[in-house]
Amino acid sequence: MTLRLGDTVPDFTQNSSEGEINLYEWAGDSWVVLFSHPADFTPVCTTELGMVAKLKPEFEKRNVKVLALSVDDVDSHKGWIGDINETQTTTVNYPILADPDKKVSDLYDMIHPNADNTLTVRSVFVIDSQKKLRLVLTYPASTGRNFDEILRVIDSLQLTDDYKVATPVNWKDGDDCVIVPSIKDPEELKERFPKGYEVIKPYLRMTPQPNK
Ligand code: BEZ
């Protein structure tokens, strides 16, 4: 199934390192980062899952739950979690879905049919509190992901859901934002952006981040 941005993501129930999980129930009103790795006991994945454990407070601050996945079974995940905790000086504090029957991997198109179709690719799905898909990333097996970037995109998505702004190149929380082109009325501009704004071009107007 091809999932596109804005689609409602499919629900599923699958076993995990922390017991059975139904996505919709488990998510509740939270956002979700669902991310897959090719296999347990592989080096890059070990560093990635360790980093996500360390960043869990940052995800929680943004009302985001994290959920990992691979096609390995629960016993494998539990054994590997010991290695992650030992080598990455952390404690894995979120569930890893066990998807040996590829139920979730197929539903979310995480297996590349023209590559090694026994493994999930490195995918990331950011799902909002309405169960809508907001970001998809696909990485090659050889390249570990940058989870600070995923937090940065979540900051942008949550900000731009609430205000009539977009975020420019390399934006990070606290930086100036772009006013969306559809807002043209001077009264509305004054009301929406009381901190003021700079007109660089009629289509490029910058304003301090509205919620700071
Ligand atoms: C890794 O996570 O280290 C990895 C997984 C599959 C292929 C290459 C590297």
PDB file of C-alpha atoms and ligand atoms in Angstrom:
ATOM      1  CA  MET A   1       0.000   0.000   0.000  1.00  0.00           C
ATOM      2  CA  THR A   2       1.392   3.388  -0.941  1.00  0.00           C
ATOM      3  CA  LEU A   3       0.922   5.855   1.861  1.00  0.00           C
ATOM      4  CA  ARG A   4       1.005   9.537   1.007  1.00  0.00           C
ATOM      5  CA  LEU A   5       1.318  12.587   3.214  1.00  0.00           C
ATOM      6  CA  GLY A   6      -2.078  13.485   4.640  1.00  0.00           C
ATOM      7  CA  ASP A   7      -3.444   9.923   4.405  1.00  0.00           C
ATOM      8  CA  THR A   8      -4.971   8.307   7.484  1.00  0.00           C
ATOM      9  CA  VAL A   9      -2.484   5.608   8.433  1.00  0.00           C
ATOM     10  CA  PRO A  10      -3.668   2.009   8.644  1.00  0.00           C
ATOM     11  CA  ASP A  11      -4.288   0.574  12.106  1.00  0.00           C
ATOM     12  CA  PHE A  12      -2.732  -2.731  13.165  1.00  0.00           C
ATOM     13  CA  THR A  13      -2.289  -5.012  16.128  1.00  0.00           C
ATOM     14  CA  GLN A  14       1.094  -6.661  16.475  1.00  0.00           C
ATOM     15  CA  ASN A  15       3.311  -8.129  19.177  1.00  0.00           C
ATOM     16  CA  SER A  16       6.218  -6.130  20.565  1.00  0.00           C
ATOM     17  CA  SER A  17       8.998  -6.250  23.122  1.00  0.00           C
ATOM     18  CA  GLU A  18       6.439  -4.751  25.542  1.00  0.00           C
ATOM     19  CA  GLY A  19       3.475  -6.986  24.623  1.00  0.00           C
ATOM     20  CA  GLU A  20       0.736  -6.682  22.033  1.00  0.00           C
ATOM     21  CA  ILE A  21       0.169  -3.201  20.625  1.00  0.00           C
ATOM     22  CA  ASN A  22      -2.833  -1.843  18.783  1.00  0.00           C
ATOM     23  CA  LEU A  23      -1.520   1.266  17.089  1.00  0.00           C
ATOM     24  CA  TYR A  24      -4.590   3.478  17.444  1.00  0.00           C
ATOM     25  CA  GLU A  25      -5.214   2.543  21.095  1.00  0.00           C
ATOM     26  CA  TRP A  26      -1.550   2.778  22.022  1.00  0.00           C
ATOM     27  CA  ALA A  27      -1.197   6.167  20.339  1.00  0.00           C
ATOM     28  CA  GLY A  28      -4.300   7.676  21.936  1.00  0.00           C
ATOM     29  CA  ASP A  29      -4.057  11.448  21.419  1.00  0.00           C
ATOM     30  CA  SER A  30      -0.294  11.424  20.916  1.00  0.00           C
ATOM     31  CA  TRP A  31       1.731  11.812  17.780  1.00  0.00           C
ATOM     32  CA  VAL A  32       3.744   8.711  16.823  1.00  0.00           C
ATOM     33  CA  VAL A  33       7.146   8.152  15.249  1.00  0.00           C
ATOM     34  CA  LEU A  34       7.092   4.648  13.772  1.00  0.00           C
ATOM     35  CA  PHE A  35      10.529   3.662  12.476  1.00  0.00           C
ATOM     36  CA  SER A  36      11.914   0.462  11.050  1.00  0.00           C
ATOM     37  CA  HIS A  37      15.423  -0.973  10.965  1.00  0.00           C
ATOM     38  CA  PRO A  38      16.762  -3.783   8.757  1.00  0.00           C
ATOM     39  CA  ALA A  39      17.561  -6.284  11.477  1.00  0.00           C
ATOM     40  CA  ASP A  40      18.398  -6.779  15.145  1.00  0.00           C
ATOM     41  CA  PHE A  41      22.065  -7.230  16.129  1.00  0.00           C
ATOM     42  CA  THR A  42      23.348  -4.920  13.396  1.00  0.00           C
ATOM     43  CA  PRO A  43      25.749  -2.103  14.217  1.00  0.00           C
ATOM     44  CA  VAL A  44      24.110   1.034  12.801  1.00  0.00           C
ATOM     45  CA  CYS A  45      20.685   0.027  14.136  1.00  0.00           C
ATOM     46  CA  THR A  46      22.183  -0.490  17.592  1.00  0.00           C
ATOM     47  CA  THR A  47      23.355   3.130  17.657  1.00  0.00           C
ATOM     48  CA  GLU A  48      20.039   4.411  16.281  1.00  0.00           C
ATOM     49  CA  LEU A  49      17.845   2.657  18.831  1.00  0.00           C
ATOM     50  CA  GLY A  50      20.168   3.762  21.633  1.00  0.00           C
ATOM     51  CA  MET A  51      19.903   7.390  20.510  1.00  0.00           C
ATOM     52  CA  VAL A  52      16.106   7.222  20.343  1.00  0.00           C
ATOM     53  CA  ALA A  53      16.060   5.975  23.961  1.00  0.00           C
ATOM     54  CA  LYS A  54      18.183   8.960  25.001  1.00  0.00           C
ATOM     55  CA  LEU A  55      15.924  11.356  23.071  1.00  0.00           C
ATOM     56  CA  LYS A  56      12.672   9.981  24.515  1.00  0.00           C
ATOM     57  CA  PRO A  57      12.193  12.998  26.840  1.00  0.00           C
ATOM     58  CA  GLU A  58      12.466  15.268  23.781  1.00  0.00           C
ATOM     59  CA  PHE A  59       9.774  13.256  21.983  1.00  0.00           C
ATOM     60  CA  GLU A  60       7.581  13.299  25.101  1.00  0.00           C
ATOM     61  CA  LYS A  61       7.880  17.101  25.367  1.00  0.00           C
ATOM     62  CA  ARG A  62       6.262  17.218  21.923  1.00  0.00           C
ATOM     63  CA  ASN A  63       3.540  14.682  22.813  1.00  0.00           C
ATOM     64  CA  VAL A  64       5.166  12.046  20.596  1.00  0.00           C
ATOM     65  CA  LYS A  65       5.442   8.301  21.293  1.00  0.00           C
ATOM     66  CA  VAL A  66       8.148   6.274  19.564  1.00  0.00           C
ATOM     67  CA  LEU A  67       7.740   2.776  18.174  1.00  0.00           C
ATOM     68  CA  ALA A  68      10.478   0.769  16.447  1.00  0.00           C
ATOM     69  CA  LEU A  69       9.957  -2.217  14.150  1.00  0.00           C
ATOM     70  CA  SER A  70      11.829  -4.991  12.415  1.00  0.00           C
ATOM     71  CA  VAL A  71      10.971  -8.412  11.033  1.00  0.00           C
ATOM     72  CA  ASP A  72      12.709 -10.103  13.980  1.00  0.00           C
ATOM     73  CA  ASP A  73      10.730 -11.819  16.721  1.00  0.00           C
ATOM     74  CA  VAL A  74      10.192 -10.746  20.335  1.00  0.00           C
ATOM     75  CA  ASP A  75      12.919 -13.017  21.761  1.00  0.00           C
ATOM     76  CA  SER A  76      15.422 -11.535  19.337  1.00  0.00           C
ATOM     77  CA  HIS A  77      14.360  -7.980  20.264  1.00  0.00           C
ATOM     78  CA  LYS A  78      14.680  -8.744  23.974  1.00  0.00           C
ATOM     79  CA  GLY A  79      18.173 -10.178  23.519  1.00  0.00           C
ATOM     80  CA  TRP A  80      19.268  -7.243  21.402  1.00  0.00           C
ATOM     81  CA  ILE A  81      17.839  -4.655  23.819  1.00  0.00           C
ATOM     82  CA  GLY A  82      20.393  -5.977  26.348  1.00  0.00           C
ATOM     83  CA  ASP A  83      23.173  -5.215  23.872  1.00  0.00           C
ATOM     84  CA  ILE A  84      21.791  -1.738  23.090  1.00  0.00           C
ATOM     85  CA  ASN A  85      21.583  -0.890  26.793  1.00  0.00           C
ATOM     86  CA  GLU A  86      25.100  -2.182  27.380  1.00  0.00           C
ATOM     87  CA  THR A  87      26.838  -0.564  24.424  1.00  0.00           C
ATOM     88  CA  GLN A  88      24.922   2.727  24.141  1.00  0.00           C
ATOM     89  CA  THR A  89      24.809   3.424  27.909  1.00  0.00           C
ATOM     90  CA  THR A  90      21.070   3.833  27.931  1.00  0.00           C
ATOM     91  CA  THR A  91      17.906   1.862  28.619  1.00  0.00           C
ATOM     92  CA  VAL A  92      15.569   1.143  25.745  1.00  0.00           C
ATOM     93  CA  ASN A  93      12.372   2.738  27.045  1.00  0.00           C
ATOM     94  CA  TYR A  94       9.950   2.202  24.161  1.00  0.00           C
ATOM     95  CA  PRO A  95       8.539  -0.848  22.365  1.00  0.00           C
ATOM     96  CA  ILE A  96      10.028  -2.589  19.342  1.00  0.00           C
ATOM     97  CA  LEU A  97       7.369  -4.221  17.180  1.00  0.00           C
ATOM     98  CA  ALA A  98       8.085  -7.825  16.240  1.00  0.00           C
ATOM     99  CA  ASP A  99       6.969  -8.280  12.667  1.00  0.00           C
ATOM    100  CA  PRO A 100       8.250 -11.689  11.483  1.00  0.00           C
ATOM    101  CA  ASP A 101       5.052 -12.204   9.470  1.00  0.00           C
ATOM    102  CA  LYS A 102       5.671  -8.772   7.830  1.00  0.00           C
ATOM    103  CA  LYS A 103       2.093  -7.713   8.563  1.00  0.00           C
ATOM    104  CA  VAL A 104       3.004  -4.135   9.467  1.00  0.00           C
ATOM    105  CA  SER A 105       5.972  -3.933   7.092  1.00  0.00           C
ATOM    106  CA  ASP A 106       3.739  -4.791   4.148  1.00  0.00           C
ATOM    107  CA  LEU A 107       0.941  -2.484   5.314  1.00  0.00           C
ATOM    108  CA  TYR A 108       3.369   0.451   5.475  1.00  0.00           C
ATOM    109  CA  ASP A 109       5.439  -0.590   2.439  1.00  0.00           C
ATOM    110  CA  MET A 110       8.652  -0.899   4.431  1.00  0.00           C
ATOM    111  CA  ILE A 111      10.051  -3.743   2.333  1.00  0.00           C
ATOM    112  CA  HIS A 112      11.648  -2.929  -0.986  1.00  0.00           C
ATOM    113  CA  PRO A 113      10.620  -5.656  -3.467  1.00  0.00           C
ATOM    114  CA  ASN A 114      13.669  -5.067  -5.672  1.00  0.00           C
ATOM    115  CA  ALA A 115      16.207  -5.114  -2.839  1.00  0.00           C
ATOM    116  CA  ASP A 116      16.569  -7.701  -0.067  1.00  0.00           C
ATOM    117  CA  ASN A 117      12.885  -8.427   0.430  1.00  0.00           C
ATOM    118  CA  THR A 118      13.482 -10.240   3.698  1.00  0.00           C
ATOM    119  CA  LEU A 119      14.452  -6.989   5.444  1.00  0.00           C
ATOM    120  CA  THR A 120      12.685  -3.737   6.221  1.00  0.00           C
ATOM    121  CA  VAL A 121      14.369  -0.621   4.883  1.00  0.00           C
ATOM    122  CA  ARG A 122      15.172   2.208   7.287  1.00  0.00           C
ATOM    123  CA  SER A 123      11.797   4.005   7.215  1.00  0.00           C
ATOM    124  CA  VAL A 124      10.376   6.755   9.413  1.00  0.00           C
ATOM    125  CA  PHE A 125       6.687   7.634   9.603  1.00  0.00           C
ATOM    126  CA  VAL A 126       5.590  10.673  11.590  1.00  0.00           C
ATOM    127  CA  ILE A 127       1.884  10.320  12.404  1.00  0.00           C
ATOM    128  CA  ASP A 128      -0.092  13.130  14.027  1.00  0.00           C
ATOM    129  CA  SER A 129      -2.707  12.907  16.772  1.00  0.00           C
ATOM    130  CA  GLN A 130      -5.458  12.590  14.121  1.00  0.00           C
ATOM    131  CA  LYS A 131      -3.659   9.494  12.693  1.00  0.00           C
ATOM    132  CA  LYS A 132      -2.630  11.401   9.582  1.00  0.00           C
ATOM    133  CA  LEU A 133       0.722  10.750   7.964  1.00  0.00           C
ATOM    134  CA  ARG A 134       2.858  13.912   8.171  1.00  0.00           C
ATOM    135  CA  LEU A 135       6.376  12.809   7.156  1.00  0.00           C
ATOM    136  CA  VAL A 136       7.970   9.793   5.487  1.00  0.00           C
ATOM    137  CA  LEU A 137      11.707   9.172   5.263  1.00  0.00           C
ATOM    138  CA  THR A 138      13.486   6.248   3.632  1.00  0.00           C
ATOM    139  CA  TYR A 139      17.172   5.736   4.296  1.00  0.00           C
ATOM    140  CA  PRO A 140      19.682   3.258   2.900  1.00  0.00           C
ATOM    141  CA  ALA A 141      20.848   0.463   5.197  1.00  0.00           C
ATOM    142  CA  SER A 142      24.355   1.922   5.326  1.00  0.00           C
ATOM    143  CA  THR A 143      23.276   5.310   6.698  1.00  0.00           C
ATOM    144  CA  GLY A 144      22.084   5.913  10.231  1.00  0.00           C
ATOM    145  CA  ARG A 145      19.337   8.482  10.645  1.00  0.00           C
ATOM    146  CA  ASN A 146      19.584  11.855  12.350  1.00  0.00           C
ATOM    147  CA  PHE A 147      16.843  11.870  14.987  1.00  0.00           C
ATOM    148  CA  ASP A 148      17.506  15.535  15.804  1.00  0.00           C
ATOM    149  CA  GLU A 149      16.261  16.231  12.279  1.00  0.00           C
ATOM    150  CA  ILE A 150      13.101  14.247  12.961  1.00  0.00           C
ATOM    151  CA  LEU A 151      12.492  16.320  16.115  1.00  0.00           C
ATOM    152  CA  ARG A 152      13.124  19.479  14.077  1.00  0.00           C
ATOM    153  CA  VAL A 153      10.490  18.493  11.505  1.00  0.00           C
ATOM    154  CA  ILE A 154       8.006  17.687  14.282  1.00  0.00           C
ATOM    155  CA  ASP A 155       8.636  21.170  15.734  1.00  0.00           C
ATOM    156  CA  SER A 156       7.908  22.664  12.326  1.00  0.00           C
ATOM    157  CA  LEU A 157       4.764  20.572  11.768  1.00  0.00           C
ATOM    158  CA  GLN A 158       3.319  21.380  15.185  1.00  0.00           C
ATOM    159  CA  LEU A 159       4.108  25.094  14.831  1.00  0.00           C
ATOM    160  CA  THR A 160       2.705  25.414  11.323  1.00  0.00           C
ATOM    161  CA  ASP A 161      -0.472  23.558  12.355  1.00  0.00           C
ATOM    162  CA  ASP A 162      -1.152  26.356  14.841  1.00  0.00           C
ATOM    163  CA  TYR A 163       0.036  29.492  13.030  1.00  0.00           C
ATOM    164  CA  LYS A 164      -0.064  30.824   9.470  1.00  0.00           C
ATOM    165  CA  VAL A 165       3.660  30.376   9.010  1.00  0.00           C
ATOM    166  CA  ALA A 166       6.069  28.035   7.260  1.00  0.00           C
ATOM    167  CA  THR A 167       9.655  27.332   8.288  1.00  0.00           C
ATOM    168  CA  PRO A 168      12.588  28.282   6.039  1.00  0.00           C
ATOM    169  CA  VAL A 169      15.781  26.445   5.207  1.00  0.00           C
ATOM    170  CA  ASN A 170      17.628  24.991   8.202  1.00  0.00           C
ATOM    171  CA  TRP A 171      15.043  26.496  10.552  1.00  0.00           C
ATOM    172  CA  LYS A 172      15.142  25.374  14.142  1.00  0.00           C
ATOM    173  CA  ASP A 173      12.850  26.109  17.055  1.00  0.00           C
ATOM    174  CA  GLY A 174      13.125  29.807  17.953  1.00  0.00           C
ATOM    175  CA  ASP A 175      14.264  31.034  14.532  1.00  0.00           C
ATOM    176  CA  ASP A 176      12.282  33.469  12.389  1.00  0.00           C
ATOM    177  CA  CYS A 177       9.518  32.030  10.228  1.00  0.00           C
ATOM    178  CA  VAL A 178       8.022  32.742   6.812  1.00  0.00           C
ATOM    179  CA  ILE A 179       4.486  34.159   6.639  1.00  0.00           C
ATOM    180  CA  VAL A 180       2.329  32.014   4.358  1.00  0.00           C
ATOM    181  CA  PRO A 181       1.658  33.743   1.021  1.00  0.00           C
ATOM    182  CA  SER A 182      -2.161  33.525   1.357  1.00  0.00           C
ATOM    183  CA  ILE A 183      -2.211  36.151   4.160  1.00  0.00           C
ATOM    184  CA  LYS A 184      -2.245  39.509   2.374  1.00  0.00           C
ATOM    185  CA  ASP A 185      -4.677  41.751   4.244  1.00  0.00           C
ATOM    186  CA  PRO A 186      -2.648  44.329   6.289  1.00  0.00           C
ATOM    187  CA  GLU A 187      -5.149  44.207   9.194  1.00  0.00           C
ATOM    188  CA  GLU A 188      -4.938  40.421   9.346  1.00  0.00           C
ATOM    189  CA  LEU A 189      -1.143  40.561   9.173  1.00  0.00           C
ATOM    190  CA  LYS A 190      -1.065  42.990  12.113  1.00  0.00           C
ATOM    191  CA  GLU A 191      -3.446  40.833  14.116  1.00  0.00           C
ATOM    192  CA  ARG A 192      -1.715  37.527  13.404  1.00  0.00           C
ATOM    193  CA  PHE A 193       1.842  38.793  13.751  1.00  0.00           C
ATOM    194  CA  PRO A 194       1.860  41.337  16.578  1.00  0.00           C
ATOM    195  CA  LYS A 195       5.657  41.083  16.871  1.00  0.00           C
ATOM    196  CA  GLY A 196       5.904  42.590  13.379  1.00  0.00           C
ATOM    197  CA  TYR A 197       7.324  41.300  10.121  1.00  0.00           C
ATOM    198  CA  GLU A 198       9.837  42.210   7.479  1.00  0.00           C
ATOM    199  CA  VAL A 199       8.932  42.344   3.792  1.00  0.00           C
ATOM    200  CA  ILE A 200      11.978  41.164   1.831  1.00  0.00           C
ATOM    201  CA  LYS A 201       9.927  40.548  -1.326  1.00  0.00           C
ATOM    202  CA  PRO A 202       6.133  40.664  -1.532  1.00  0.00           C
ATOM    203  CA  TYR A 203       6.182  36.835  -1.405  1.00  0.00           C
ATOM    204  CA  LEU A 204       8.974  36.556   1.206  1.00  0.00           C
ATOM    205  CA  ARG A 205       7.986  37.986   4.571  1.00  0.00           C
ATOM    206  CA  MET A 206       9.739  37.012   7.775  1.00  0.00           C
ATOM    207  CA  THR A 207       8.357  37.177  11.300  1.00  0.00           C
ATOM    208  CA  PRO A 208       9.622  36.135  14.723  1.00  0.00           C
ATOM    209  CA  GLN A 209       8.382  32.679  15.714  1.00  0.00           C
ATOM    210  CA  PRO A 210       4.810  33.396  16.882  1.00  0.00           C
ATOM    211  CA  ASN A 211       4.740  31.116  19.933  1.00  0.00           C
ATOM    212  CA  LYS A 212       8.034  32.275  21.500  1.00  0.00           C
TER     213      LYS A 212
HETATM  214  C1  BEZ B   1      23.249  -1.809  10.331  1.00  0.00           C
HETATM  215  O1  BEZ B   1      22.251  -1.438  10.939  1.00  0.00           O
HETATM  216  O2  BEZ B   1      24.359  -1.702  10.828  1.00  0.00           O
HETATM  217  C2  BEZ B   1      23.120  -2.412   8.976  1.00  0.00           C
HETATM  218  C3  BEZ B   1      21.993  -3.115   8.642  1.00  0.00           C
HETATM  219  C4  BEZ B   1      21.888  -3.674   7.388  1.00  0.00           C
HETATM  220  C5  BEZ B   1      22.928  -3.513   6.475  1.00  0.00           C
HETATM  221  C6  BEZ B   1      24.039  -2.773   6.821  1.00  0.00           C
HETATM  222  C7  BEZ B   1      24.146  -2.219   8.085  1.00  0.00           C
END
